[in-house]
XYZ file of C-alpha atoms in Angstrom:
306
model
C -85.582 99.118 52.632
C -82.235 97.533 52.768
C -80.951 101.049 53.567
C -83.373 101.496 56.136
C -82.575 98.404 58.138
C -79.266 99.686 58.782
C -79.338 102.617 59.053
C -81.509 101.734 61.593
C -78.904 98.543 63.318
C -76.231 102.468 63.187
C -78.413 103.984 65.313
C -79.434 101.697 67.876
C -75.781 100.824 68.003
C -75.361 104.011 69.057
C -78.012 104.079 71.267
C -76.427 101.376 72.808
C -73.109 102.780 72.599
C -73.946 106.395 74.633
C -76.601 104.061 76.850
C -73.351 102.490 78.691
C -72.010 105.667 79.853
C -69.589 104.411 81.690
C -68.524 100.832 80.944
C -68.603 101.567 77.172
C -65.333 104.403 78.289
C -63.698 100.892 80.032
C -64.379 98.895 76.781
C -62.571 102.677 75.149
C -59.553 103.295 77.017
C -58.673 99.428 77.523
C -58.470 98.975 73.852
C -56.869 102.622 73.625
C -54.794 100.956 76.762
C -54.030 97.854 73.838
C -53.791 100.047 70.550
C -51.354 102.624 72.544
C -49.594 99.039 72.926
C -49.241 97.955 68.933
C -47.997 101.558 68.090
C -44.931 102.009 70.621
C -43.566 98.162 69.527
C -44.385 99.528 66.185
C -42.012 103.053 66.887
C -40.047 99.537 68.490
C -39.279 97.936 65.586
C -38.735 100.987 63.444
C -36.415 102.337 65.882
C -34.417 98.468 66.160
C -34.151 98.153 63.049
C -32.922 101.681 62.040
C -29.877 100.935 64.470
C -29.100 98.203 63.436
C -29.271 98.563 60.038
C -26.810 101.667 60.439
C -24.344 99.453 62.768
C -24.540 96.747 59.872
C -22.733 99.012 57.271
C -19.873 99.814 60.431
C -18.906 96.862 60.779
C -16.345 94.706 57.867
C -13.884 91.811 59.003
C -10.259 94.264 58.544
C -7.326 92.296 57.491
C -3.811 94.319 58.957
C -0.603 93.163 57.004
C 2.792 92.707 58.121
C 4.469 96.207 56.822
C 6.879 96.396 54.382
C 4.915 93.909 52.978
C 5.377 93.519 48.849
C 1.961 95.166 47.078
C 1.369 92.746 44.904
C 1.101 89.895 47.205
C -1.249 91.973 48.818
C -3.316 92.712 45.813
C -3.407 88.672 45.516
C -4.967 88.163 48.901
C -7.805 90.264 47.893
C -8.675 88.822 44.455
C -9.132 85.995 45.715
C -10.850 87.505 48.494
C -13.078 89.347 46.012
C -13.645 86.443 44.000
C -15.258 85.186 48.117
C -19.384 84.406 46.895
C -20.209 86.460 51.124
C -17.744 89.433 49.799
C -20.100 93.116 49.335
C -16.633 94.925 48.660
C -13.009 95.296 49.610
C -11.714 98.954 50.722
C -7.760 98.619 50.099
C -5.474 101.182 52.181
C -1.970 100.748 51.727
C 0.401 101.931 54.120
C 1.432 105.551 53.755
C -2.794 106.194 53.762
C -2.913 104.209 57.240
C 0.098 105.863 58.423
C -1.702 109.035 57.906
C -5.139 107.830 59.460
C -2.892 106.554 62.410
C -1.752 110.376 63.112
C -5.263 111.768 63.040
C -6.785 109.484 64.767
C -3.373 110.387 67.921
C -3.909 114.101 66.974
C -3.753 114.836 70.555
C -1.226 113.016 71.405
C 1.631 114.770 70.771
C 3.351 111.166 72.988
C 2.725 109.434 70.182
C 4.083 111.461 67.553
C 7.344 111.830 69.444
C 7.741 108.107 69.023
C 6.469 108.316 65.845
C 8.881 110.865 64.239
C 11.685 108.857 65.520
C 11.255 105.872 63.277
C 12.528 105.063 60.877
C 10.150 103.428 59.076
C 6.110 103.855 58.626
C 5.742 100.909 61.801
C 1.667 101.001 59.988
C 1.646 97.905 57.424
C -0.961 99.028 54.837
C -5.351 96.785 55.378
C -8.153 95.620 53.904
C -11.282 96.149 54.911
C -13.755 93.738 53.421
C -17.777 93.987 53.845
C -20.031 90.829 53.632
C -23.495 91.092 52.389
C -25.480 90.029 54.862
C -24.011 90.528 58.688
C -24.660 86.282 59.437
C -20.934 86.639 56.474
C -18.837 88.173 58.806
C -18.387 84.158 60.293
C -17.412 82.691 56.914
C -15.192 85.051 55.948
C -13.429 84.848 59.075
C -12.546 81.335 57.990
C -11.692 81.937 54.795
C -7.937 83.623 56.913
C -8.095 79.692 58.882
C -6.837 77.435 55.662
C -3.877 78.250 54.789
C -3.618 76.341 51.682
C -6.469 80.143 49.992
C -3.448 82.085 52.025
C -0.127 80.543 50.455
C 0.565 77.674 52.828
C 4.164 77.193 52.679
C 5.913 81.527 52.643
C 5.918 83.695 55.542
C 2.464 85.542 56.369
C 2.149 88.767 54.934
C -1.209 89.058 57.675
C -0.355 90.171 61.077
C -4.041 90.099 62.594
C -7.109 89.651 62.193
C -10.180 91.667 63.619
C -13.838 92.476 62.900
C -16.194 94.164 65.877
C -19.987 91.674 65.229
C -20.238 91.436 68.894
C -22.727 94.704 67.885
C -24.852 92.626 65.894
C -25.705 90.016 67.732
C -26.614 92.151 70.683
C -28.916 94.551 68.933
C -30.019 90.860 66.461
C -30.435 89.443 70.689
C -32.341 93.046 71.756
C -34.940 92.864 68.962
C -35.956 89.555 69.439
C -36.295 89.795 73.243
C -38.020 92.357 72.290
C -40.148 91.035 69.784
C -40.864 88.879 71.371
C -41.580 90.393 74.834
C -43.563 92.418 72.781
C -45.951 89.718 71.296
C -46.492 88.647 75.044
C -47.694 92.287 76.240
C -50.590 92.512 73.180
C -52.084 89.821 73.175
C -52.421 90.029 76.694
C -53.451 93.592 75.972
C -56.373 92.102 73.590
C -56.703 89.324 76.010
C -58.281 92.033 77.847
C -60.083 94.533 75.268
C -61.945 91.313 73.723
C -63.946 89.857 77.671
C -63.998 93.727 79.073
C -65.866 94.324 75.939
C -67.683 90.727 75.556
C -69.280 91.830 79.180
C -70.169 95.173 77.945
C -71.881 94.164 74.531
C -73.404 91.439 77.165
C -74.796 94.156 79.551
C -75.888 96.093 76.343
C -77.718 92.648 75.271
C -78.953 92.922 79.216
C -80.712 96.292 78.150
C -82.193 95.934 75.110
C -83.309 92.315 76.495
C -87.241 94.399 75.844
C -86.709 95.345 72.421
C -84.682 92.598 71.024
C -87.794 90.233 72.629
C -90.645 92.388 70.544
C -87.991 92.247 67.077
C -88.650 88.794 67.780
C -92.338 88.346 68.057
C -92.377 90.648 65.265
C -89.974 88.031 63.263
C -86.805 90.591 62.816
C -83.942 89.293 60.887
C -81.129 87.493 63.057
C -78.829 90.672 60.305
C -81.471 92.685 62.931
C -80.988 91.808 66.393
C -77.106 91.178 66.409
C -76.686 94.499 64.042
C -76.178 96.762 67.313
C -73.997 94.781 68.758
C -71.822 94.794 66.190
C -71.842 98.740 65.442
C -71.879 99.084 68.523
C -67.855 97.183 69.013
C -66.801 98.361 66.160
C -68.092 102.478 67.004
C -65.166 101.633 70.478
C -63.044 100.367 68.010
C -62.759 103.268 66.390
C -62.965 106.020 68.841
C -59.958 103.798 70.336
C -58.198 104.348 67.139
C -58.614 108.228 66.816
C -57.828 108.071 70.522
C -54.188 106.524 69.728
C -54.306 108.130 66.559
C -53.968 111.765 68.755
C -52.529 111.001 72.304
C -49.231 109.311 69.614
C -49.058 112.772 68.717
C -47.603 114.811 71.768
C -45.975 111.178 73.056
C -43.516 110.905 69.613
C -43.212 115.302 70.167
C -41.966 114.768 72.740
C -39.477 112.222 71.966
C -38.316 113.257 68.803
C -37.435 117.174 70.746
C -35.917 115.040 73.575
C -34.382 111.784 72.498
C -33.434 112.432 69.489
C -29.683 111.835 70.339
C -30.604 108.305 72.203
C -32.125 106.867 69.410
C -28.673 107.012 67.151
C -30.611 110.268 65.230
C -34.037 109.670 64.378
C -37.150 111.464 65.151
C -40.062 109.219 66.130
C -42.096 112.073 65.570
C -41.370 113.048 62.281
C -41.776 108.818 61.346
C -44.207 109.321 63.059
C -45.908 111.938 60.891
C -45.048 110.720 58.381
C -46.232 107.438 58.387
C -48.610 108.000 59.458
C -51.567 106.841 57.028
C -50.636 103.582 58.305
C -50.818 104.061 61.899
C -54.708 104.615 61.304
C -55.214 101.544 58.998
C -53.192 99.368 61.622
C -55.330 101.099 64.862
C -58.866 100.702 63.548
C -57.823 97.113 62.013
C -56.965 95.792 65.473
C -59.050 97.932 67.181
C -62.051 97.253 64.716
C -61.535 93.504 64.581
C -61.582 93.744 68.710
C -65.110 95.375 68.656
C -66.646 93.014 66.134
C -65.049 89.731 67.954
C -65.955 90.666 71.317
C -69.486 91.652 69.866
C -69.850 88.109 68.465
C -68.521 86.220 70.925
C -71.405 87.326 72.916
C -74.014 87.629 70.543
C -73.790 84.421 69.694
C -73.188 83.530 73.123
C -76.038 86.028 74.100
C -78.468 85.857 72.057
C -81.097 82.679 70.373
C -81.939 84.514 67.940
């Protein structure tokens, strides 16, 4: 008996879905736009997170030593730096290697290379590249070098200068934060619009079915039997919109993957989307059915007194 009632509710929900025609199409369209925005934001966050991770691997504190410094003093300083809890690892580049790297970087600058060859000694000092365990810890590592007691106060400094390219991370972090805030605001607005439009669609379905509802009330139809078809109708809007969104993003991500991979730092959006298609399916179906069910619940509660 219960299965018969479920079949009837489902059949009635499908009938309402088809009978509403263009009104149903409007609900599906706005819900598809909402789910597309959500999907786009998920992809956008993946691009930013991957870009941020790539840049983080290139960020370090670079310590440039005065040329000709005793290597034992550099090793002593390196040991102190390695002992810092914020430090993940250090890379020591000796003077000869630093000179070779400098020549490689300026291999097309003959003037610079000729001037270098005329010198009697190596003008390039050794250097130390320091990687932090977390991007937020570069500031404290940099301050470590301002502590004179840590760096053998009273003796001549062995450090020529210090640099670290944290600005890139700060910029990307700012973009990520602002992007998430803007994305949340857009999704919220679109979800409200989806609920309002689907709410009105369900309200029309209730109006069109008013005679059937009256008969069901007279013969003692339960609350679930009266409300059920409208929940089914709302869920159908979400399911159809979810499928439309998933299909829509296949050509969109394919185009971006073919034409914009270099722009996104080597990230192929099509490959990422297709490899995570099941995750996107869950996301859009949960949001789609949830929006449809919420709209149906609000409309049924307001216009059905059963």
